[in-house]
Amino acid sequence: MTAPSVQACPASFSDKTNSLQKQVTWTPPTFTDNVGVAIVLSNRQPGFEMKTYTSITIRYTATDAAGNVAYCIFNITLEGR
């Protein structure tokens, strides 16, 4: 059995802001599979408000129809100026 394959998993990145929080965005990864991707879950979606001086790990989990799992994990750090 083959786990889903991940395309365009974002690299970890940092951003800067003058305010106490900022909306952070990224292009979500895509998942493909030979038996079809059944579900993709993520702990955050692009565009969420992130507090300055924090770091978060973004996790995408894709499960195919056969129960195989693939992950895309990256970090975002929001720094002050």
Short mmCIF file of C-alpha atoms in Angstrom, two decimals:
data_model
loop_
_atom_site.label_atom_id
_atom_site.label_comp_id
_atom_site.label_asym_id
_atom_site.label_seq_id
_atom_site.Cartn_x
_atom_site.Cartn_y
_atom_site.Cartn_z
CA MET A 1 0.00 0.00 0.00
CA THR A 2 1.19 3.46 -0.86
CA ALA A 3 0.74 6.59 1.24
CA PRO A 4 -0.47 9.76 -0.46
CA SER A 5 2.25 11.87 -2.05
CA VAL A 6 2.73 15.50 -1.08
CA GLN A 7 3.35 18.28 -3.58
CA ALA A 8 4.46 21.82 -2.67
CA CYS A 9 4.74 21.38 1.10
CA PRO A 10 5.71 24.91 2.25
CA ALA A 11 9.12 25.47 3.78
CA SER A 12 9.30 26.93 7.27
CA PHE A 13 9.33 30.73 7.19
CA SER A 14 9.49 33.88 9.30
CA ASP A 15 7.56 37.12 8.93
CA LYS A 16 7.79 40.51 10.65
CA THR A 17 5.20 43.02 11.83
CA ASN A 18 4.92 46.27 13.81
CA SER A 19 1.67 45.22 15.47
CA LEU A 20 0.69 42.67 18.13
CA GLN A 21 -0.62 40.22 15.57
CA LYS A 22 -0.69 39.65 11.83
CA GLN A 23 -2.63 37.56 9.38
CA VAL A 24 -0.26 34.92 7.96
CA THR A 25 -0.83 33.10 4.70
CA TRP A 26 0.74 30.35 2.65
CA THR A 27 -0.19 28.14 -0.27
CA PRO A 28 -1.51 24.82 1.09
CA PRO A 29 0.17 21.63 -0.10
CA THR A 30 -1.63 19.25 -2.43
CA PHE A 31 -1.93 15.52 -1.91
CA THR A 32 -2.46 12.85 -4.55
CA ASP A 33 -2.89 9.10 -4.24
CA ASN A 34 -3.42 6.04 -6.41
CA VAL A 35 -6.66 5.07 -4.60
CA GLY A 36 -7.80 8.63 -3.87
CA VAL A 37 -7.23 10.99 -0.96
CA ALA A 38 -10.14 10.56 1.44
CA ILE A 39 -9.45 13.40 3.90
CA VAL A 40 -6.97 16.23 4.51
CA LEU A 41 -6.84 17.84 7.95
CA SER A 42 -4.82 20.82 9.18
CA ASN A 43 -4.42 22.51 12.55
CA ARG A 44 -4.48 25.98 10.91
CA GLN A 45 -5.69 27.46 7.65
CA PRO A 46 -3.98 30.21 5.63
CA GLY A 47 -5.07 33.66 6.78
CA PHE A 48 -5.28 33.02 10.53
CA GLU A 49 -4.27 35.79 12.97
CA MET A 50 -0.94 34.98 14.59
CA LYS A 51 0.46 36.74 17.65
CA THR A 52 3.80 38.52 17.30
CA TYR A 53 6.84 36.94 18.96
CA THR A 54 5.43 33.43 18.60
CA SER A 55 6.20 30.37 16.53
CA ILE A 56 3.75 27.68 15.46
CA THR A 57 4.02 24.33 13.74
CA ILE A 58 1.53 23.83 10.91
CA ARG A 59 0.56 20.20 10.29
CA TYR A 60 -1.34 18.78 7.33
CA THR A 61 -2.39 15.14 7.51
CA ALA A 62 -3.75 13.35 4.43
CA THR A 63 -5.36 9.92 4.59
CA ASP A 64 -6.20 7.85 1.53
CA ALA A 65 -9.12 5.45 1.03
CA ALA A 66 -6.92 2.53 2.19
CA GLY A 67 -5.99 4.24 5.47
CA ASN A 68 -2.42 5.24 4.52
CA VAL A 69 -1.25 8.59 5.91
CA ALA A 70 1.09 11.33 4.69
CA TYR A 71 2.16 14.54 6.42
CA CYS A 72 3.30 18.06 5.56
CA ILE A 73 4.79 19.88 8.55
CA PHE A 74 6.38 23.34 8.65
CA ASN A 75 6.94 26.19 11.11
CA ILE A 76 5.96 29.84 11.03
CA THR A 77 7.66 32.44 13.23
CA LEU A 78 6.28 35.96 13.58
CA GLU A 79 8.86 38.48 14.73
CA GLY A 80 8.53 42.12 15.76
CA ARG A 81 10.35 44.94 14.02
#
